């Protein structure tokens, strides 16, 4: 019954490494999102995409990039990981448009530690 | 953006109803109220949403005041598995075609035996 799958639940990387976080959804949703969650700061939107090859910056895009080559897959890329990117990363998807039915479905999260 | 205010924490006895309040006094007429919850170390889970009328589904009920400035999420028979952080979210304006939601700090609900 899993609908949004994040490839890794736990990752440990070193400063300066390139990190890929993968997210796949099987609900044929147009919209996909990457959030990060930190204690005391709640969920903050990094990037989102409302179509293949489309992307929009969220509230904290610095240090991140994204890729959406296929509708079901949305990747978050840390070009050069830093310790302040240690966080829980959450991927979500939703149907298109703006309506009351536009509900987010989240993945289980990827906890990244950068040493 | 319409902001929400929730108590940081609440306790509830197992089997009793849990009533979680949310204030959203600056809500606009076309903004929906959404509730999500997050169990420890998992992604947020959608619970329910509404615009003006009260809503009920298999998980919970949502009561929205007539002036829409506040709402209450009701879990009718709380179980230990309902222990989680509950987020009340108001859809920000100008977010057409994005589904962008702004999550606050939420209410930590502790269901006790």
Short mmCIF file of C-alpha atoms in Angstrom, two decimals:
data_model
loop_
_atom_site.label_atom_id
_atom_site.label_comp_id
_atom_site.label_asym_id
_atom_site.label_seq_id
_atom_site.Cartn_x
_atom_site.Cartn_y
_atom_site.Cartn_z
CA UNK A 1 0.00 0.00 0.00
CA UNK A 2 3.06 2.25 -0.14
CA UNK A 3 2.41 5.24 -2.41
CA UNK A 4 5.42 7.54 -1.92
CA UNK A 5 8.72 5.77 -1.56
CA UNK A 6 11.95 7.40 -0.49
CA UNK A 7 14.97 5.36 -1.44
CA UNK A 8 16.92 5.62 1.80
CA UNK A 9 15.65 5.88 5.36
CA UNK A 10 19.06 6.66 6.85
CA UNK A 11 22.18 8.05 5.22
CA UNK A 12 25.53 9.14 6.59
CA UNK A 13 27.68 11.27 4.31
CA UNK A 14 30.83 13.33 4.65
CA UNK A 15 31.16 17.06 4.13
CA UNK A 16 31.64 17.88 0.48
CA UNK A 17 30.07 14.71 -0.86
CA UNK A 18 27.36 14.84 -3.50
CA UNK A 19 24.16 13.36 -2.16
CA UNK A 20 21.13 12.11 -4.06
CA UNK A 21 17.79 11.57 -2.37
CA UNK A 22 15.30 9.74 -4.53
CA UNK A 23 11.52 9.81 -4.31
CA UNK A 24 9.06 7.77 -6.35
CA UNK A 25 5.26 7.97 -6.26
CA UNK A 26 2.82 5.54 -7.85
CA UNK A 27 -0.32 7.72 -7.78
CA UNK A 28 0.27 9.51 -11.10
CA UNK A 29 0.45 12.84 -9.26
CA UNK A 30 1.59 15.95 -11.07
CA UNK A 31 2.88 17.81 -8.01
CA UNK A 32 5.88 16.67 -6.00
CA UNK A 33 7.64 18.36 -3.09
CA UNK A 34 10.76 18.17 -0.99
CA UNK A 35 10.67 19.39 2.59
CA UNK A 36 13.20 19.28 5.35
CA UNK A 37 12.23 18.98 8.98
CA UNK A 38 14.30 20.21 11.88
CA UNK A 39 13.46 20.39 15.59
CA UNK A 40 11.86 23.70 16.46
CA UNK A 41 11.60 24.78 12.82
CA UNK A 42 8.86 22.51 11.55
CA UNK A 43 8.67 21.48 7.90
CA UNK A 44 10.24 23.86 5.41
CA UNK A 45 9.72 23.59 1.69
CA UNK A 46 12.92 23.25 -0.35
CA UNK A 47 11.68 22.74 -3.91
CA UNK A 48 8.57 21.59 -5.67
CA UNK A 49 7.63 20.50 -9.14
CA UNK A 50 4.24 20.62 -10.84
CA UNK A 51 5.22 18.83 -14.01
CA UNK A 52 7.98 16.84 -15.61
CA UNK A 53 11.10 18.98 -16.05
CA UNK A 54 9.47 21.83 -14.16
CA UNK A 55 10.71 23.03 -10.78
CA UNK A 56 10.09 25.92 -8.45
CA UNK A 57 12.07 27.12 -5.49
CA UNK A 58 10.51 26.80 -2.10
CA UNK A 59 11.45 28.70 1.01
CA UNK A 60 14.99 27.33 1.50
CA UNK A 61 16.46 26.23 -1.86
CA UNK A 62 20.03 27.30 -1.17
CA UNK A 63 22.46 24.41 -1.34
CA UNK A 64 19.98 22.12 -3.09
CA UNK A 65 18.90 21.28 -6.59
CA UNK A 66 16.24 18.93 -7.94
CA UNK A 67 15.55 16.82 -10.97
CA UNK A 68 12.28 15.60 -12.42
CA UNK A 69 12.87 13.65 -15.59
CA UNK A 70 9.87 11.36 -15.16
CA UNK A 71 6.49 12.09 -13.66
CA UNK A 72 6.81 9.53 -10.89
CA UNK A 73 10.33 10.45 -9.76
CA UNK A 74 11.60 13.57 -8.01
CA UNK A 75 15.20 13.72 -6.88
CA UNK A 76 16.80 16.08 -4.39
CA UNK A 77 20.49 16.75 -4.88
CA UNK A 78 22.97 18.18 -2.43
CA UNK A 79 25.87 19.22 -4.66
CA UNK A 80 28.33 19.52 -1.78
CA UNK A 81 26.90 18.35 1.51
CA UNK A 82 27.50 20.44 4.59
CA UNK A 83 26.89 19.72 8.26
CA UNK A 84 24.01 22.21 8.38
CA UNK A 85 22.17 19.99 5.91
CA UNK A 86 21.89 17.26 8.50
CA UNK A 87 18.14 16.83 8.71
CA UNK A 88 15.06 14.72 8.02
CA UNK A 89 14.06 15.06 4.38
CA UNK A 90 10.47 14.43 3.39
CA UNK A 91 9.10 13.92 -0.09
CA UNK A 92 5.42 14.41 -0.89
CA UNK A 93 3.13 14.37 -3.88
CA UNK A 94 -0.35 15.68 -4.68
CA UNK A 95 -2.82 15.87 -7.56
CA UNK A 96 -2.71 18.97 -9.77
CA UNK A 97 -4.54 22.22 -9.32
CA UNK A 98 -5.87 24.02 -6.32
CA UNK A 99 -8.87 22.38 -4.77
CA UNK A 100 -9.89 21.01 -1.47
CA UNK A 101 -8.93 17.58 -2.69
CA UNK A 102 -5.33 18.61 -3.18
CA UNK A 103 -3.98 16.54 -0.30
CA UNK A 104 -0.32 15.80 0.21
CA UNK A 105 0.85 12.22 0.53
CA UNK A 106 4.21 11.94 2.23
CA UNK A 107 6.95 9.38 2.15
CA UNK A 108 8.45 7.91 5.31
CA UNK A 109 11.37 10.33 5.26
CA UNK A 110 15.13 10.13 4.81
CA UNK A 111 17.30 11.02 7.78
CA UNK A 112 20.58 12.44 6.52
CA UNK A 113 23.60 12.95 8.73
CA UNK A 114 26.54 14.91 7.32
CA UNK A 115 29.79 14.46 9.22
CA UNK B 1 -0.42 33.97 4.98
CA UNK B 2 -3.15 32.85 7.31
CA UNK B 3 -1.36 31.50 10.36
CA UNK B 4 -2.52 28.92 12.84
CA UNK B 5 -2.09 28.69 16.59
CA UNK B 6 -2.19 25.38 18.40
CA UNK B 7 -1.37 24.39 21.97
CA UNK B 8 2.09 22.79 22.08
CA UNK B 9 0.92 19.66 23.90
CA UNK B 10 -2.13 17.79 25.16
CA UNK B 11 -2.85 14.57 27.00
CA UNK B 12 -5.77 12.25 26.48
CA UNK B 13 -6.86 9.04 28.18
CA UNK B 14 -7.06 5.96 26.00
CA UNK B 15 -10.60 5.35 24.79
CA UNK B 16 -11.69 8.92 25.39
CA UNK B 17 -12.27 11.58 22.75
CA UNK B 18 -9.32 13.80 21.94
CA UNK B 19 -10.26 17.36 21.01
CA UNK B 20 -7.46 19.34 19.42
CA UNK B 21 -8.09 23.06 18.94
CA UNK B 22 -6.69 25.38 16.31
CA UNK B 23 -7.04 29.13 15.89
CA UNK B 24 -6.83 30.65 12.42
CA UNK B 25 -8.33 34.09 12.93
CA UNK B 26 -6.88 35.55 9.70
CA UNK B 27 -8.21 32.83 7.42
CA UNK B 28 -9.52 33.98 4.05
CA UNK B 29 -12.87 32.98 2.63
CA UNK B 30 -11.45 30.54 0.11
CA UNK B 31 -8.87 28.88 2.32
CA UNK B 32 -9.26 25.30 3.46
CA UNK B 33 -8.30 23.96 6.86
CA UNK B 34 -6.22 20.77 6.75
CA UNK B 35 -5.15 18.45 9.53
CA UNK B 36 -2.15 16.16 9.33
CA UNK B 37 -0.40 14.12 11.97
CA UNK B 38 3.12 12.81 12.29
CA UNK B 39 3.98 9.77 14.29
CA UNK B 40 7.54 9.72 15.53
CA UNK B 41 10.14 9.16 12.78
CA UNK B 42 7.52 8.86 10.03
CA UNK B 43 6.24 11.22 7.36
CA UNK B 44 3.12 13.32 8.02
CA UNK B 45 -0.18 11.63 7.36
CA UNK B 46 -3.29 13.39 6.06
CA UNK B 47 -6.29 13.20 8.38
CA UNK B 48 -9.08 15.47 7.18
CA UNK B 49 -9.83 18.86 5.65
CA UNK B 50 -12.74 21.26 5.35
CA UNK B 51 -13.81 24.67 4.12
CA UNK B 52 -16.96 25.73 5.96
CA UNK B 53 -18.95 22.69 6.92
CA UNK B 54 -18.11 20.13 9.54
CA UNK B 55 -16.53 17.01 8.12
CA UNK B 56 -16.19 13.41 9.27
CA UNK B 57 -14.25 10.47 7.93
CA UNK B 58 -13.08 7.14 9.27
CA UNK B 59 -10.25 8.77 11.20
CA UNK B 60 -11.70 11.91 12.72
CA UNK B 61 -14.21 14.74 12.72
CA UNK B 62 -13.48 18.36 11.95
CA UNK B 63 -15.60 21.08 13.51
CA UNK B 64 -15.18 24.56 12.02
CA UNK B 65 -16.78 27.54 13.76
CA UNK B 66 -19.28 29.59 11.85
CA UNK B 67 -16.91 32.55 11.55
CA UNK B 68 -14.18 30.08 10.47
CA UNK B 69 -11.69 31.60 12.88
CA UNK B 70 -11.09 28.35 14.69
CA UNK B 71 -11.56 24.62 14.33
CA UNK B 72 -11.35 21.46 16.39
CA UNK B 73 -10.13 18.06 15.35
CA UNK B 74 -11.88 15.27 17.21
CA UNK B 75 -10.52 11.75 17.51
CA UNK B 76 -13.59 10.00 18.92
CA UNK B 77 -11.89 7.09 20.70
CA UNK B 78 -8.20 7.76 21.07
CA UNK B 79 -5.80 4.84 21.14
CA UNK B 80 -2.13 4.66 22.02
CA UNK B 81 -1.36 4.62 18.29
CA UNK B 82 -2.84 8.11 18.01
CA UNK B 83 0.09 9.53 19.97
CA UNK B 84 1.62 11.94 17.45
CA UNK B 85 2.18 15.56 16.53
CA UNK B 86 -0.96 17.03 14.98
CA UNK B 87 -0.68 19.89 12.53
CA UNK B 88 -3.46 22.32 11.66
CA UNK B 89 -2.74 24.01 8.35
CA UNK B 90 -4.49 26.71 6.40
CA UNK B 91 -3.87 26.76 2.70
CA UNK B 92 -2.00 29.97 1.88
CA UNK B 93 -3.37 32.22 -0.86
CA UNK B 94 -1.71 32.40 -4.25
CA UNK B 95 -0.63 28.80 -4.21
CA UNK B 96 -2.63 27.67 -7.19
CA UNK B 97 -1.36 24.55 -8.90
CA UNK B 98 1.25 23.90 -6.23
CA UNK B 99 -0.43 22.33 -3.25
CA UNK B 100 2.03 24.17 -1.06
CA UNK B 101 1.25 23.85 2.63
CA UNK B 102 2.94 25.61 5.52
CA UNK B 103 3.45 23.44 8.58
CA UNK B 104 3.70 25.08 12.00
CA UNK B 105 4.84 23.51 15.25
CA UNK B 106 1.70 21.47 15.84
CA UNK B 107 0.27 19.89 18.99
CA UNK B 108 1.94 16.88 20.53
CA UNK B 109 -0.87 14.57 21.63
CA UNK B 110 0.06 11.98 24.23
CA UNK B 111 -2.54 9.24 24.66
CA UNK B 112 -2.13 7.57 28.02
CA UNK B 113 -3.33 4.13 29.14
#
